[in-house]
Amino acid sequence: MTADPLAPLLELADIADAVERARTRFDQTLGHRALRRHGGPVVAEVGLRSAVASAALEGRAHEREAVRDGTVTEPVLQGALRVAGALSRLSELWPKAPRQALAKLHVLAARDVVAEADLGRPVDDPAVAARLDGLAGLVAGGTRVPPLVLAAVVHGELLNLRPFAGPSGVVARGAARLVLLSTGFDPRGLLAVDVGHREREPEYVGAAGAFATGTPDGLRSWLRHYMSAIEAGADQLTAIGDEVLATT
């Protein structure tokens, strides 16, 4: 039997406990009263806030209410909104054909940002292609680690590779959310993890750089950040639920 390439990540100090804490925190939020009768508005608000946070992490910060009002036409933000809106319909494709799903994410994220001929096309680099193939193999069943760990690896690897022109970070964050949707961890798209990354942006940037080193300490730094962002995203779901109940 071939060893699971990601299994050693769970042996890093404190990581298994951090994963369990993050999973538990999210599970606790799923009992919120707003999700029983107002799930649609909650999901829509999570998508909006995730898109605003993802665009901000790409250097395009906008006021949430201006985005809600439809007055922001800046293309990276619009791409992040398209990505957020497409995740549910891409979740079935993702584990079957992850590279095709990534191409679709890039088309959505980078329209009006990069040349049309570059949309959906990874950079022409054999090393990047090999890494993408390896990542696709993990997504398509090559690992049995918890979905939170796989999502963190997908996110970190795509941030490191930047395999597409333009807002590649928007693609990376969308792909990580696809892991959570497609594995059934967060099938409704309720976890605003990108808001957690935005709230801890200096840590996010530093931990992503640490991940790129490939060292045990670097991987541990990224995984610890990622689980903290999951917990922050769960807290955001609670806040959104409270706000929805207050206005209905």
mmCIF file of C-alpha atoms in Angstrom:
data_model
loop_
_atom_site.group_PDB
_atom_site.id
_atom_site.type_symbol
_atom_site.label_atom_id
_atom_site.label_comp_id
_atom_site.label_asym_id
_atom_site.label_seq_id
_atom_site.Cartn_x
_atom_site.Cartn_y
_atom_site.Cartn_z
ATOM 1 C CA MET A 1 0.000 0.000 0.000
ATOM 2 C CA THR A 2 1.337 3.427 -0.992
ATOM 3 C CA ALA A 3 1.900 5.747 1.945
ATOM 4 C CA ASP A 4 -0.293 8.838 2.150
ATOM 5 C CA PRO A 5 1.998 11.759 1.210
ATOM 6 C CA LEU A 6 0.142 14.197 3.471
ATOM 7 C CA ALA A 7 -0.177 11.962 6.540
ATOM 8 C CA PRO A 8 3.083 13.281 8.092
ATOM 9 C CA LEU A 9 1.500 16.728 8.369
ATOM 10 C CA LEU A 10 -0.749 15.437 11.135
ATOM 11 C CA GLU A 11 2.329 14.391 13.091
ATOM 12 C CA LEU A 12 3.671 17.937 13.266
ATOM 13 C CA ALA A 13 3.477 19.414 16.768
ATOM 14 C CA ASP A 14 -0.007 20.671 17.719
ATOM 15 C CA ILE A 15 -1.448 20.236 14.222
ATOM 16 C CA ALA A 16 -3.830 17.329 14.872
ATOM 17 C CA ASP A 17 -5.233 19.216 17.876
ATOM 18 C CA ALA A 18 -5.544 22.444 15.866
ATOM 19 C CA VAL A 19 -7.448 20.614 13.125
ATOM 20 C CA GLU A 20 -9.834 19.117 15.669
ATOM 21 C CA ARG A 21 -10.415 22.494 17.347
ATOM 22 C CA ALA A 22 -11.212 24.111 13.996
ATOM 23 C CA ARG A 23 -13.580 21.304 13.024
ATOM 24 C CA THR A 24 -15.347 21.498 16.369
ATOM 25 C CA ARG A 25 -15.717 25.288 16.196
ATOM 26 C CA PHE A 26 -17.333 25.075 12.769
ATOM 27 C CA ASP A 27 -19.618 22.214 13.823
ATOM 28 C CA GLN A 28 -20.832 24.335 16.732
ATOM 29 C CA THR A 29 -21.894 27.160 14.421
ATOM 30 C CA LEU A 30 -24.067 24.866 12.296
ATOM 31 C CA GLY A 31 -26.761 24.874 14.954
ATOM 32 C CA HIS A 32 -27.404 28.600 14.521
ATOM 33 C CA ARG A 33 -31.135 29.370 14.300
ATOM 34 C CA ALA A 34 -30.677 31.474 11.166
ATOM 35 C CA LEU A 35 -29.668 28.404 9.181
ATOM 36 C CA ARG A 36 -33.009 26.702 9.790
ATOM 37 C CA ARG A 37 -35.201 29.253 8.024
ATOM 38 C CA HIS A 38 -32.848 31.778 6.430
ATOM 39 C CA GLY A 39 -30.055 29.637 5.023
ATOM 40 C CA GLY A 40 -30.173 31.289 1.594
ATOM 41 C CA PRO A 41 -29.438 34.819 2.812
ATOM 42 C CA VAL A 42 -26.698 33.485 5.084
ATOM 43 C CA VAL A 43 -24.999 31.667 2.199
ATOM 44 C CA ALA A 44 -25.263 34.772 0.002
ATOM 45 C CA GLU A 45 -23.702 36.955 2.695
ATOM 46 C CA VAL A 46 -20.873 34.465 3.256
ATOM 47 C CA GLY A 47 -20.185 34.550 -0.482
ATOM 48 C CA LEU A 48 -20.165 38.338 -0.571
ATOM 49 C CA ARG A 49 -17.842 38.689 2.413
ATOM 50 C CA SER A 50 -15.547 35.960 1.131
ATOM 51 C CA ALA A 51 -15.240 37.673 -2.245
ATOM 52 C CA VAL A 52 -14.539 41.074 -0.687
ATOM 53 C CA ALA A 53 -11.877 39.508 1.553
ATOM 54 C CA SER A 54 -10.278 37.571 -1.310
ATOM 55 C CA ALA A 55 -10.045 40.673 -3.508
ATOM 56 C CA ALA A 56 -8.541 42.618 -0.607
ATOM 57 C CA LEU A 57 -5.892 39.929 -0.138
ATOM 58 C CA GLU A 58 -5.069 40.449 -3.815
ATOM 59 C CA GLY A 59 -4.478 44.148 -3.142
ATOM 60 C CA ARG A 60 -7.942 45.354 -4.164
ATOM 61 C CA ALA A 61 -9.676 46.432 -0.951
ATOM 62 C CA HIS A 62 -13.238 47.771 -1.205
ATOM 63 C CA GLU A 63 -15.920 48.698 1.297
ATOM 64 C CA ARG A 64 -18.347 45.822 1.701
ATOM 65 C CA GLU A 65 -21.452 48.021 1.522
ATOM 66 C CA ALA A 66 -20.287 49.602 -1.724
ATOM 67 C CA VAL A 67 -19.851 46.124 -3.174
ATOM 68 C CA ARG A 68 -23.282 45.124 -1.894
ATOM 69 C CA ASP A 69 -24.783 48.184 -3.570
ATOM 70 C CA GLY A 70 -23.225 47.185 -6.894
ATOM 71 C CA THR A 71 -21.179 50.345 -7.301
ATOM 72 C CA VAL A 72 -17.753 48.638 -7.457
ATOM 73 C CA THR A 73 -16.793 47.577 -10.970
ATOM 74 C CA GLU A 74 -13.080 46.963 -10.332
ATOM 75 C CA PRO A 75 -12.248 43.716 -12.236
ATOM 76 C CA VAL A 76 -10.413 41.746 -9.532
ATOM 77 C CA LEU A 77 -13.324 42.244 -7.139
ATOM 78 C CA GLN A 78 -15.773 41.283 -9.853
ATOM 79 C CA GLY A 79 -13.716 38.171 -10.541
ATOM 80 C CA ALA A 80 -13.765 37.232 -6.860
ATOM 81 C CA LEU A 81 -17.550 37.615 -6.852
ATOM 82 C CA ARG A 82 -17.848 35.366 -9.910
ATOM 83 C CA VAL A 83 -15.655 32.750 -8.247
ATOM 84 C CA ALA A 84 -17.727 32.833 -5.062
ATOM 85 C CA GLY A 85 -20.922 32.444 -7.065
ATOM 86 C CA ALA A 86 -19.622 29.478 -9.067
ATOM 87 C CA LEU A 87 -18.220 27.284 -6.301
ATOM 88 C CA SER A 88 -21.358 25.253 -5.678
ATOM 89 C CA ARG A 89 -21.675 24.230 -9.322
ATOM 90 C CA LEU A 90 -17.948 23.448 -9.606
ATOM 91 C CA SER A 91 -17.857 21.288 -6.473
ATOM 92 C CA GLU A 92 -18.870 18.127 -8.341
ATOM 93 C CA LEU A 93 -16.268 18.666 -11.079
ATOM 94 C CA TRP A 94 -13.454 19.447 -8.646
ATOM 95 C CA PRO A 95 -12.574 15.923 -7.383
ATOM 96 C CA LYS A 96 -13.084 14.388 -10.828
ATOM 97 C CA ALA A 97 -11.123 16.881 -12.927
ATOM 98 C CA PRO A 98 -9.325 19.349 -10.646
ATOM 99 C CA ARG A 99 -7.169 20.865 -13.375
ATOM 100 C CA GLN A 100 -10.266 21.587 -15.462
ATOM 101 C CA ALA A 101 -11.925 23.151 -12.428
ATOM 102 C CA LEU A 102 -8.852 25.303 -11.800
ATOM 103 C CA ALA A 103 -8.967 26.518 -15.401
ATOM 104 C CA LYS A 104 -12.610 27.473 -14.958
ATOM 105 C CA LEU A 105 -11.796 29.313 -11.729
ATOM 106 C CA HIS A 106 -9.107 31.281 -13.543
ATOM 107 C CA VAL A 107 -11.458 32.241 -16.356
ATOM 108 C CA LEU A 108 -13.887 33.569 -13.764
ATOM 109 C CA ALA A 109 -11.257 35.314 -11.645
ATOM 110 C CA ALA A 110 -9.132 36.877 -14.389
ATOM 111 C CA ARG A 111 -11.663 38.038 -16.984
ATOM 112 C CA ASP A 112 -10.925 41.670 -17.877
ATOM 113 C CA VAL A 113 -7.611 41.408 -15.997
ATOM 114 C CA VAL A 114 -5.428 39.305 -18.309
ATOM 115 C CA ALA A 115 -5.469 38.760 -22.051
ATOM 116 C CA GLU A 116 -8.275 36.536 -23.247
ATOM 117 C CA ALA A 117 -5.765 34.084 -24.721
ATOM 118 C CA ASP A 118 -4.321 33.507 -21.234
ATOM 119 C CA LEU A 119 -7.629 32.743 -19.528
ATOM 120 C CA GLY A 120 -7.687 29.214 -18.139
ATOM 121 C CA ARG A 121 -4.145 28.497 -19.283
ATOM 122 C CA PRO A 122 -1.410 27.731 -16.755
ATOM 123 C CA VAL A 123 1.990 29.307 -17.275
ATOM 124 C CA ASP A 124 4.253 27.393 -19.648
ATOM 125 C CA ASP A 125 6.632 25.851 -17.128
ATOM 126 C CA PRO A 126 7.255 22.082 -16.874
ATOM 127 C CA ALA A 127 8.009 22.342 -13.159
ATOM 128 C CA VAL A 128 4.683 24.084 -12.506
ATOM 129 C CA ALA A 129 2.869 21.524 -14.653
ATOM 130 C CA ALA A 130 4.386 18.665 -12.661
ATOM 131 C CA ARG A 131 3.395 20.260 -9.357
ATOM 132 C CA LEU A 132 -0.137 20.840 -10.624
ATOM 133 C CA ASP A 133 -0.356 17.191 -11.659
ATOM 134 C CA GLY A 134 0.747 16.149 -8.188
ATOM 135 C CA LEU A 135 -1.792 18.431 -6.566
ATOM 136 C CA ALA A 136 -4.535 17.124 -8.847
ATOM 137 C CA GLY A 137 -3.644 13.588 -7.819
ATOM 138 C CA LEU A 138 -4.132 14.480 -4.158
ATOM 139 C CA VAL A 139 -7.487 16.120 -4.840
ATOM 140 C CA ALA A 140 -8.669 13.153 -6.905
ATOM 141 C CA GLY A 141 -8.229 10.695 -4.046
ATOM 142 C CA GLY A 142 -4.494 10.544 -3.406
ATOM 143 C CA THR A 143 -4.803 11.322 0.291
ATOM 144 C CA ARG A 144 -7.060 10.501 3.214
ATOM 145 C CA VAL A 145 -6.142 13.386 5.519
ATOM 146 C CA PRO A 146 -9.012 15.501 6.897
ATOM 147 C CA PRO A 147 -10.522 17.985 4.421
ATOM 148 C CA LEU A 148 -9.163 20.942 6.389
ATOM 149 C CA VAL A 149 -5.613 19.701 5.887
ATOM 150 C CA LEU A 150 -6.130 19.049 2.184
ATOM 151 C CA ALA A 151 -7.704 22.493 1.742
ATOM 152 C CA ALA A 152 -4.713 24.092 3.455
ATOM 153 C CA VAL A 153 -2.275 22.233 1.212
ATOM 154 C CA VAL A 154 -4.199 23.113 -1.967
ATOM 155 C CA HIS A 155 -4.337 26.753 -0.905
ATOM 156 C CA GLY A 156 -0.680 26.971 0.081
ATOM 157 C CA GLU A 157 0.581 25.155 -2.996
ATOM 158 C CA LEU A 158 -1.388 27.307 -5.416
ATOM 159 C CA LEU A 159 -0.281 30.491 -3.661
ATOM 160 C CA ASN A 160 3.293 29.305 -3.963
ATOM 161 C CA LEU A 161 3.096 28.161 -7.583
ATOM 162 C CA ARG A 162 1.021 31.069 -8.935
ATOM 163 C CA PRO A 163 0.288 28.895 -11.964
ATOM 164 C CA PHE A 164 -1.974 31.425 -13.667
ATOM 165 C CA ALA A 165 -1.487 34.998 -14.797
ATOM 166 C CA GLY A 166 -3.261 37.758 -12.908
ATOM 167 C CA PRO A 167 -5.160 37.235 -9.637
ATOM 168 C CA SER A 168 -3.850 33.738 -8.959
ATOM 169 C CA GLY A 169 -4.538 34.165 -5.242
ATOM 170 C CA VAL A 170 -8.267 34.416 -5.937
ATOM 171 C CA VAL A 171 -7.986 31.063 -7.716
ATOM 172 C CA ALA A 172 -6.072 29.550 -4.789
ATOM 173 C CA ARG A 173 -8.653 30.662 -2.257
ATOM 174 C CA GLY A 174 -11.505 29.470 -4.450
ATOM 175 C CA ALA A 175 -9.853 26.073 -4.888
ATOM 176 C CA ALA A 176 -9.416 25.694 -1.137
ATOM 177 C CA ARG A 177 -13.101 26.397 -0.602
ATOM 178 C CA LEU A 178 -13.888 23.832 -3.308
ATOM 179 C CA VAL A 179 -12.108 21.207 -1.218
ATOM 180 C CA LEU A 180 -14.373 21.967 1.722
ATOM 181 C CA LEU A 181 -17.524 21.907 -0.416
ATOM 182 C CA SER A 182 -16.731 18.793 -2.438
ATOM 183 C CA THR A 183 -15.631 16.675 0.523
ATOM 184 C CA GLY A 184 -18.858 17.393 2.389
ATOM 185 C CA PHE A 185 -17.109 19.296 5.171
ATOM 186 C CA ASP A 186 -18.938 22.489 4.177
ATOM 187 C CA PRO A 187 -21.347 21.461 1.398
ATOM 188 C CA ARG A 188 -23.434 24.642 1.611
ATOM 189 C CA GLY A 189 -20.497 27.051 1.475
ATOM 190 C CA LEU A 190 -21.082 28.508 4.927
ATOM 191 C CA LEU A 191 -17.483 28.864 6.063
ATOM 192 C CA ALA A 192 -16.087 32.345 5.420
ATOM 193 C CA VAL A 193 -12.468 31.248 5.752
ATOM 194 C CA ASP A 194 -11.209 34.011 3.455
ATOM 195 C CA VAL A 195 -12.494 36.534 5.973
ATOM 196 C CA GLY A 196 -10.294 34.784 8.518
ATOM 197 C CA HIS A 197 -7.290 35.148 6.211
ATOM 198 C CA ARG A 198 -8.060 38.835 5.702
ATOM 199 C CA GLU A 199 -8.423 39.468 9.433
ATOM 200 C CA ARG A 200 -4.977 37.928 9.977
ATOM 201 C CA GLU A 201 -3.389 39.188 6.765
ATOM 202 C CA PRO A 202 0.195 39.710 8.019
ATOM 203 C CA GLU A 203 0.166 36.207 9.462
ATOM 204 C CA TYR A 204 -1.398 34.888 6.241
ATOM 205 C CA VAL A 205 1.362 36.365 4.099
ATOM 206 C CA GLY A 206 4.122 35.241 6.437
ATOM 207 C CA ALA A 207 2.762 31.732 6.844
ATOM 208 C CA ALA A 208 2.316 31.350 3.079
ATOM 209 C CA GLY A 209 5.970 32.262 2.652
ATOM 210 C CA ALA A 210 6.877 29.732 5.328
ATOM 211 C CA PHE A 211 4.866 27.046 3.523
ATOM 212 C CA ALA A 212 6.869 27.718 0.370
ATOM 213 C CA THR A 213 10.068 26.636 2.149
ATOM 214 C CA GLY A 214 8.718 23.101 2.481
ATOM 215 C CA THR A 215 10.351 22.696 5.890
ATOM 216 C CA PRO A 216 8.474 21.083 8.798
ATOM 217 C CA ASP A 217 8.435 24.409 10.645
ATOM 218 C CA GLY A 218 7.191 26.223 7.556
ATOM 219 C CA LEU A 219 4.426 23.710 6.924
ATOM 220 C CA ARG A 220 3.427 23.820 10.583
ATOM 221 C CA SER A 221 3.252 27.623 10.495
ATOM 222 C CA TRP A 222 0.905 27.566 7.519
ATOM 223 C CA LEU A 223 -1.319 24.839 8.936
ATOM 224 C CA ARG A 224 -1.600 26.639 12.269
ATOM 225 C CA HIS A 225 -2.585 29.837 10.464
ATOM 226 C CA TYR A 226 -5.090 27.982 8.314
ATOM 227 C CA MET A 227 -6.862 26.408 11.280
ATOM 228 C CA SER A 228 -7.009 29.789 13.015
ATOM 229 C CA ALA A 229 -8.595 31.235 9.859
ATOM 230 C CA ILE A 230 -11.146 28.412 9.878
ATOM 231 C CA GLU A 231 -12.095 29.305 13.441
ATOM 232 C CA ALA A 232 -12.377 32.985 12.485
ATOM 233 C CA GLY A 233 -14.537 32.004 9.522
ATOM 234 C CA ALA A 234 -16.796 30.026 11.843
ATOM 235 C CA ASP A 235 -17.108 33.061 14.109
ATOM 236 C CA GLN A 236 -18.017 35.098 11.043
ATOM 237 C CA LEU A 237 -20.835 32.650 10.270
ATOM 238 C CA THR A 238 -22.227 33.204 13.761
ATOM 239 C CA ALA A 239 -22.060 36.981 13.279
ATOM 240 C CA ILE A 240 -23.798 36.740 9.911
ATOM 241 C CA GLY A 241 -26.499 34.516 11.366
ATOM 242 C CA ASP A 242 -27.115 37.003 14.161
ATOM 243 C CA GLU A 243 -27.375 39.857 11.671
ATOM 244 C CA VAL A 244 -29.796 37.955 9.445
ATOM 245 C CA LEU A 245 -32.047 37.149 12.396
ATOM 246 C CA ALA A 246 -31.965 40.785 13.490
ATOM 247 C CA THR A 247 -33.226 41.993 10.098
ATOM 248 C CA THR A 248 -35.912 39.368 9.429
#
